[in-house]
Short mmCIF file of C-alpha atoms in Angstrom, two decimals:
data_model
loop_
_atom_site.label_atom_id
_atom_site.label_comp_id
_atom_site.label_asym_id
_atom_site.label_seq_id
_atom_site.Cartn_x
_atom_site.Cartn_y
_atom_site.Cartn_z
CA MET A 47 7.74 -5.92 -15.24
CA ASP A 48 5.22 -4.16 -16.59
CA TRP A 49 2.04 -4.75 -13.87
CA ASN A 50 -0.65 -3.10 -16.59
CA LEU A 51 0.34 -5.60 -19.53
CA ARG A 52 0.62 -8.28 -16.98
CA THR A 53 -2.63 -8.09 -15.07
CA CYS A 54 -4.83 -6.54 -18.92
CA ALA A 55 -3.62 -10.14 -19.76
CA ARG A 56 -4.99 -11.58 -16.79
CA ARG A 57 -8.24 -9.75 -16.60
CA GLY A 58 -8.65 -8.04 -19.98
CA HIS A 59 -7.99 -4.04 -20.92
CA VAL A 60 -10.08 -1.32 -19.12
CA THR A 61 -11.65 1.37 -21.64
CA TYR A 62 -13.74 4.18 -21.27
CA VAL A 63 -15.01 6.99 -23.33
CA PRO A 64 -15.48 9.99 -22.14
CA ALA A 65 -18.00 12.50 -23.00
CA GLU A 66 -15.35 15.82 -23.00
CA ASP A 67 -14.49 16.39 -27.05
CA ALA A 68 -10.88 16.14 -26.12
CA TYR A 69 -10.42 14.24 -24.01
CA ARG A 70 -12.21 11.01 -26.09
CA GLU A 71 -11.21 12.34 -29.48
CA ARG A 72 -7.45 11.39 -27.74
CA LEU A 73 -8.30 7.84 -27.05
CA GLU A 74 -9.82 7.55 -29.70
CA ALA A 75 -8.24 6.18 -32.94
CA THR A 76 -9.73 4.75 -36.15
CA THR A 77 -7.95 1.34 -38.10
CA PRO A 78 -8.82 -0.79 -40.96
CA VAL A 79 -10.80 -3.34 -38.86
CA GLY A 80 -13.15 -0.63 -36.58
CA PRO A 81 -11.98 2.15 -33.96
CA ALA A 82 -10.12 0.91 -31.11
CA TRP A 83 -9.89 2.88 -27.41
CA ARG A 84 -7.56 3.35 -25.31
CA CYS A 85 -6.59 1.56 -22.35
CA LEU A 86 -7.06 3.10 -18.96
CA ARG A 87 -4.83 1.02 -17.27
CA CYS A 88 -1.82 -0.21 -20.20
CA GLY A 89 -2.27 3.06 -22.52
CA ASP A 90 -2.86 0.52 -25.63
CA PHE A 91 -5.93 0.76 -27.69
CA VAL A 92 -7.98 -2.12 -28.70
CA VAL A 93 -10.38 -2.87 -30.87
CA GLY A 94 -14.16 -2.36 -30.38
CA GLU A 95 -16.74 -0.91 -28.52
CA PRO A 96 -15.73 0.66 -25.36
CA GLN A 97 -16.88 -0.93 -22.04
CA ALA A 98 -18.50 2.11 -20.51
CA ARG A 99 -18.47 6.51 -21.27
CA GLY A 100 -19.45 9.20 -20.09
CA PRO A 101 -18.14 11.96 -17.27
CA ALA A 102 -14.04 11.26 -17.66
CA GLU A 103 -14.10 12.45 -13.52
CA ASP A 104 -16.55 9.83 -14.22
CA ALA A 105 -13.82 7.51 -15.16
CA PRO A 106 -13.24 3.75 -13.51
CA ILE A 107 -10.55 3.32 -10.80
CA VAL A 108 -9.01 1.14 -12.36
CA LEU A 109 -5.08 -0.15 -10.95
CA ARG A 110 -2.06 0.33 -11.95
CA GLY A 111 1.84 1.19 -11.06
CA ARG A 112 2.19 1.50 -8.02
CA ALA A 113 -1.70 0.45 -7.16
CA LEU A 114 -0.89 -3.07 -8.15
CA ARG A 115 2.46 -3.20 -6.13
CA ASP A 116 0.14 -2.79 -3.15
CA ALA A 117 -2.58 -4.97 -4.44
CA LEU A 118 -0.01 -8.13 -4.94
CA ILE A 119 1.87 -7.63 -1.15
CA LEU A 120 -2.35 -6.91 0.29
CA ARG A 121 -2.34 -10.55 -1.20
CA VAL A 122 0.50 -11.57 -0.79
CA LEU A 123 -0.31 -11.19 3.38
CA SER A 124 -3.96 -12.33 2.52
CA VAL A 125 -2.64 -16.12 1.63
CA GLU A 126 -0.68 -16.16 4.47
CA ARG A 127 -3.84 -15.15 6.50
CA PHE A 128 -5.37 -17.78 4.95
CA VAL A 129 -2.39 -20.51 5.56
CA LYS A 130 -2.33 -20.07 8.70
CA GLY A 131 -6.22 -19.93 10.01
CA LEU A 132 -6.11 -23.21 7.90
CA LEU A 133 -3.45 -24.89 10.79
CA VAL A 134 -4.85 -22.79 13.52
CA LEU A 135 -8.07 -24.57 12.75
CA ALA A 136 -7.00 -28.03 12.09
CA ALA A 137 -4.62 -27.56 15.68
CA ALA A 138 -8.51 -26.84 17.05
CA TYR A 139 -9.81 -29.50 15.63
CA GLY A 140 -7.01 -31.80 16.57
CA VAL A 141 -6.76 -30.83 20.20
CA PHE A 142 -10.88 -31.05 20.22
CA HIS A 143 -10.55 -34.59 18.22
CA PHE A 144 -8.20 -35.84 21.46
CA ARG A 145 -10.61 -35.24 24.57
CA SER A 146 -12.16 -37.85 23.34
CA HIS A 147 -9.68 -40.31 22.79
CA ARG A 148 -6.95 -39.28 24.90
CA ASP A 149 -6.88 -42.47 27.29
CA GLY A 150 -5.61 -44.42 24.09
CA VAL A 151 -3.35 -41.08 23.52
CA GLU A 152 -2.21 -41.28 26.88
CA ARG A 153 -1.61 -45.35 27.40
CA ALA A 154 0.20 -45.02 24.18
CA PHE A 155 2.69 -42.05 25.66
CA ASN A 156 3.27 -43.68 28.03
CA GLU A 157 4.07 -47.12 26.77
CA ASP A 158 5.24 -47.25 24.03
CA LEU A 159 7.69 -43.99 23.96
CA PRO A 160 9.56 -45.65 26.51
CA LEU A 161 10.71 -48.19 23.77
CA LEU A 162 12.21 -45.43 21.99
CA ARG A 163 14.73 -44.95 25.26
CA PRO A 164 17.20 -47.27 22.97
CA PHE A 165 17.49 -45.44 20.36
CA ALA A 166 17.16 -41.48 21.34
CA ASP A 167 20.06 -43.08 23.44
CA LYS A 168 22.41 -43.90 20.79
CA ILE A 169 21.29 -40.39 18.79
CA GLY A 170 22.24 -38.52 22.08
CA TRP A 171 18.28 -36.91 22.52
CA ARG A 172 17.50 -36.64 25.89
CA PHE A 173 13.51 -37.34 26.39
CA GLU A 174 13.71 -35.60 29.73
CA ASP A 175 15.15 -32.05 28.32
CA SER A 176 12.46 -32.54 25.33
CA ALA A 177 10.94 -29.07 24.79
CA MET A 178 7.65 -31.01 22.50
CA ILE A 179 7.21 -34.14 25.09
CA HIS A 180 6.64 -32.40 27.73
CA THR A 181 4.23 -29.78 25.92
CA ILE A 182 2.63 -33.08 25.00
CA ARG A 183 2.75 -34.64 28.30
CA THR A 184 1.14 -31.56 29.94
CA VAL A 185 -1.82 -31.97 27.12
CA ILE A 186 -2.03 -34.73 28.47
CA GLU A 187 -2.23 -34.13 31.63
CA ALA A 188 -4.55 -30.81 31.44
CA GLU A 189 -8.31 -31.00 32.12
CA SER A 190 -11.13 -31.70 29.63
CA ARG A 191 -12.13 -28.21 30.17
CA THR A 192 -9.63 -27.19 29.56
CA LEU A 193 -8.95 -28.95 26.19
CA LEU A 194 -12.56 -27.99 25.30
CA TRP A 195 -11.46 -23.95 25.70
CA VAL A 196 -8.16 -24.33 23.56
CA ALA A 197 -10.33 -26.06 21.10
CA ALA A 198 -12.28 -22.59 20.96
CA GLY A 199 -9.43 -20.04 21.65
CA LEU A 200 -7.90 -21.27 18.28
CA ALA A 201 -10.41 -22.19 16.58
CA LEU A 202 -11.88 -17.98 17.28
CA TYR A 203 -7.58 -17.39 16.13
CA GLY A 204 -8.31 -19.02 13.10
CA VAL A 205 -11.81 -17.01 12.08
CA LEU A 206 -10.07 -14.39 12.16
CA GLN A 207 -7.42 -14.86 10.43
CA LEU A 208 -9.78 -15.90 7.36
CA VAL A 209 -11.65 -12.90 8.19
CA GLU A 210 -8.58 -10.86 7.65
CA GLY A 211 -7.66 -13.06 4.08
CA VAL A 212 -10.87 -12.77 2.56
CA GLY A 213 -10.68 -8.76 3.29
CA LEU A 214 -7.46 -8.19 2.62
CA TRP A 215 -7.44 -10.34 -0.71
CA MET A 216 -11.14 -7.99 -1.90
CA LEU A 217 -8.99 -5.36 -0.72
CA LYS A 218 -11.82 -3.72 0.93
CA ARG A 219 -10.83 -1.29 3.78
CA TRP A 220 -12.53 -2.30 6.20
CA GLY A 221 -10.56 -5.60 6.05
CA GLU A 222 -7.50 -3.09 6.75
CA TYR A 223 -8.25 -2.21 9.61
CA PHE A 224 -8.95 -5.71 10.75
CA ALA A 225 -5.23 -6.55 9.52
CA VAL A 226 -4.27 -3.58 12.02
CA VAL A 227 -5.93 -4.26 14.93
CA ALA A 228 -5.55 -8.26 14.52
CA THR A 229 -1.76 -8.05 14.16
CA SER A 230 -0.81 -5.93 16.66
CA LEU A 231 -2.95 -7.41 19.23
CA GLY A 232 -1.28 -10.60 18.19
CA LEU A 233 2.36 -8.65 18.64
CA PRO A 234 2.76 -8.45 22.71
CA VAL A 235 2.77 -12.53 21.76
CA GLU A 236 5.05 -12.71 19.57
CA ILE A 237 7.48 -10.51 21.65
CA TYR A 238 7.03 -12.65 25.30
CA GLU A 239 7.90 -15.65 23.32
CA LEU A 240 11.31 -14.35 21.76
CA THR A 241 11.67 -13.58 25.52
CA GLU A 242 11.65 -17.22 26.36
CA LYS A 243 13.71 -18.60 23.63
CA VAL A 244 14.88 -16.37 20.40
CA THR A 245 14.16 -18.20 17.11
CA TRP A 246 14.58 -17.81 13.49
CA LEU A 247 10.72 -17.70 12.89
CA ARG A 248 9.70 -15.99 15.94
CA VAL A 249 11.47 -13.39 14.75
CA GLY A 250 11.50 -13.40 11.59
CA ALA A 251 7.84 -13.92 12.62
CA LEU A 252 7.80 -10.63 13.96
CA VAL A 253 9.86 -8.68 11.80
CA VAL A 254 7.37 -9.29 8.37
CA ASN A 255 3.99 -8.91 11.28
CA ILE A 256 5.74 -5.49 12.17
CA ALA A 257 6.51 -4.69 8.39
CA ALA A 258 2.59 -5.16 7.35
CA VAL A 259 1.27 -2.98 10.29
CA LEU A 260 3.20 -0.27 9.08
CA TYR A 261 2.98 -1.36 5.70
CA ILE A 262 -0.58 -1.19 5.92
CA LEU A 263 -1.37 1.63 8.79
CA LEU A 264 1.00 4.55 6.02
CA SER A 265 -0.03 3.46 2.39
CA LYS A 266 -3.82 3.82 3.13
CA ARG A 267 -3.58 6.31 4.77
CA LEU A 268 -4.95 4.67 9.06
CA PHE A 269 -6.42 6.05 11.57
CA GLY A 270 -5.66 9.80 10.81
CA LEU A 271 -2.41 8.80 8.82
CA ARG A 272 -0.90 11.26 6.06
CA GLY A 273 -4.12 13.44 6.43
CA GLY A 274 -7.08 9.96 7.17
CA HIS A 275 -9.68 8.76 4.74
CA ALA A 276 -10.32 11.92 3.37
CA ALA A 277 -7.03 12.22 1.98
CA TYR A 278 -7.20 8.67 1.06
CA ALA A 279 -10.68 9.03 -0.90
CA ALA A 280 -9.14 12.63 -2.83
CA GLU A 281 -6.06 10.82 -3.58
CA ARG A 282 -8.14 7.23 -5.03
CA HIS A 283 -10.64 10.19 -6.76
CA GLU A 284 -7.69 12.17 -8.30
CA THR A 285 -5.84 9.13 -9.67
CA SER A 286 -9.83 8.44 -11.37
CA LEU A 287 -8.95 11.80 -13.61
CA LEU A 288 -5.51 11.84 -13.72
CA GLU A 289 -5.87 8.28 -15.53
CA VAL A 290 -7.92 9.67 -17.72
CA GLU A 291 -6.38 13.07 -18.47
CA ILE A 292 -2.69 10.43 -18.68
CA ALA A 293 -4.07 8.37 -20.66
CA ALA A 294 -5.76 10.59 -23.48
CA HIS A 295 -2.36 13.13 -23.42
CA GLU A 296 -0.06 10.90 -23.73
CA PRO A 297 1.76 10.39 -27.47
CA THR A 298 0.12 7.25 -29.67
CA LEU A 299 3.02 5.57 -30.17
CA PRO A 300 3.33 2.38 -30.24
CA ARG A 301 4.09 0.09 -26.47
CA GLY A 302 7.87 -1.03 -28.42
CA LEU A 303 8.98 3.27 -29.33
CA ARG A 304 7.51 4.96 -25.55
CA ASP A 305 10.66 4.97 -23.57
CA PRO A 306 10.87 2.96 -19.97
CA LYS A 307 12.88 6.42 -18.60
CA VAL A 308 10.30 9.39 -19.40
CA PRO A 309 8.15 10.37 -17.01
CA VAL A 310 4.30 9.44 -17.65
CA GLY A 311 3.51 12.75 -17.52
CA ALA A 312 6.17 14.79 -18.66
CA ARG A 313 5.81 12.59 -22.96
#
């Protein structure tokens, strides 16, 4: 998949006219319907007025190629955080709402659950050994103040998940730091859960979170890794310059005639 073309199809092309004559001449083409300018993202010519003008070093930083794939990965992680945050907030509401209807739930649990015993015996389900039943009983028997603290903790965790999701979706650096710190703090809990009981869901969640932390740490150069913020800023600035240089020095061939196996810098 050509992520550059896909993104341009969704968001539109990015055209920029550098002040330097050498670059400007290579970025411009004459057509029967007027001048056309090369898109800094996909490299195709776009008829019409450019979106901006200025020095090549001030060209907009346009995500392309690997950067676009990185953005997709971060936004997939952000969607996962949004979903988790909403589920946790729903659980917090359920615990809080349960406090005001505790007597009715406890009565239903104690009076109606035994009615299911004949059916449970036929399918081999033992109430006494059910982790779900034990969990429900523990919640019912908990003090009202304890339930309030549980609801507050769940609500706080859910909000943190939503904030993390917003930062990752907007591709903000603070969101990347927030995601690494928040996810790392949850790793000891996930490891402890595995010591109690190993399930594929818990193992998968732990692997995904560890991979996410390592990926964001290394690819975004957080906490001084791989040169830190200075190297990250320099890389982004060089990308802005290179985008203009690559677009300006590419042979002006139709996309169908370009050899996808030839590196951009070697064209």
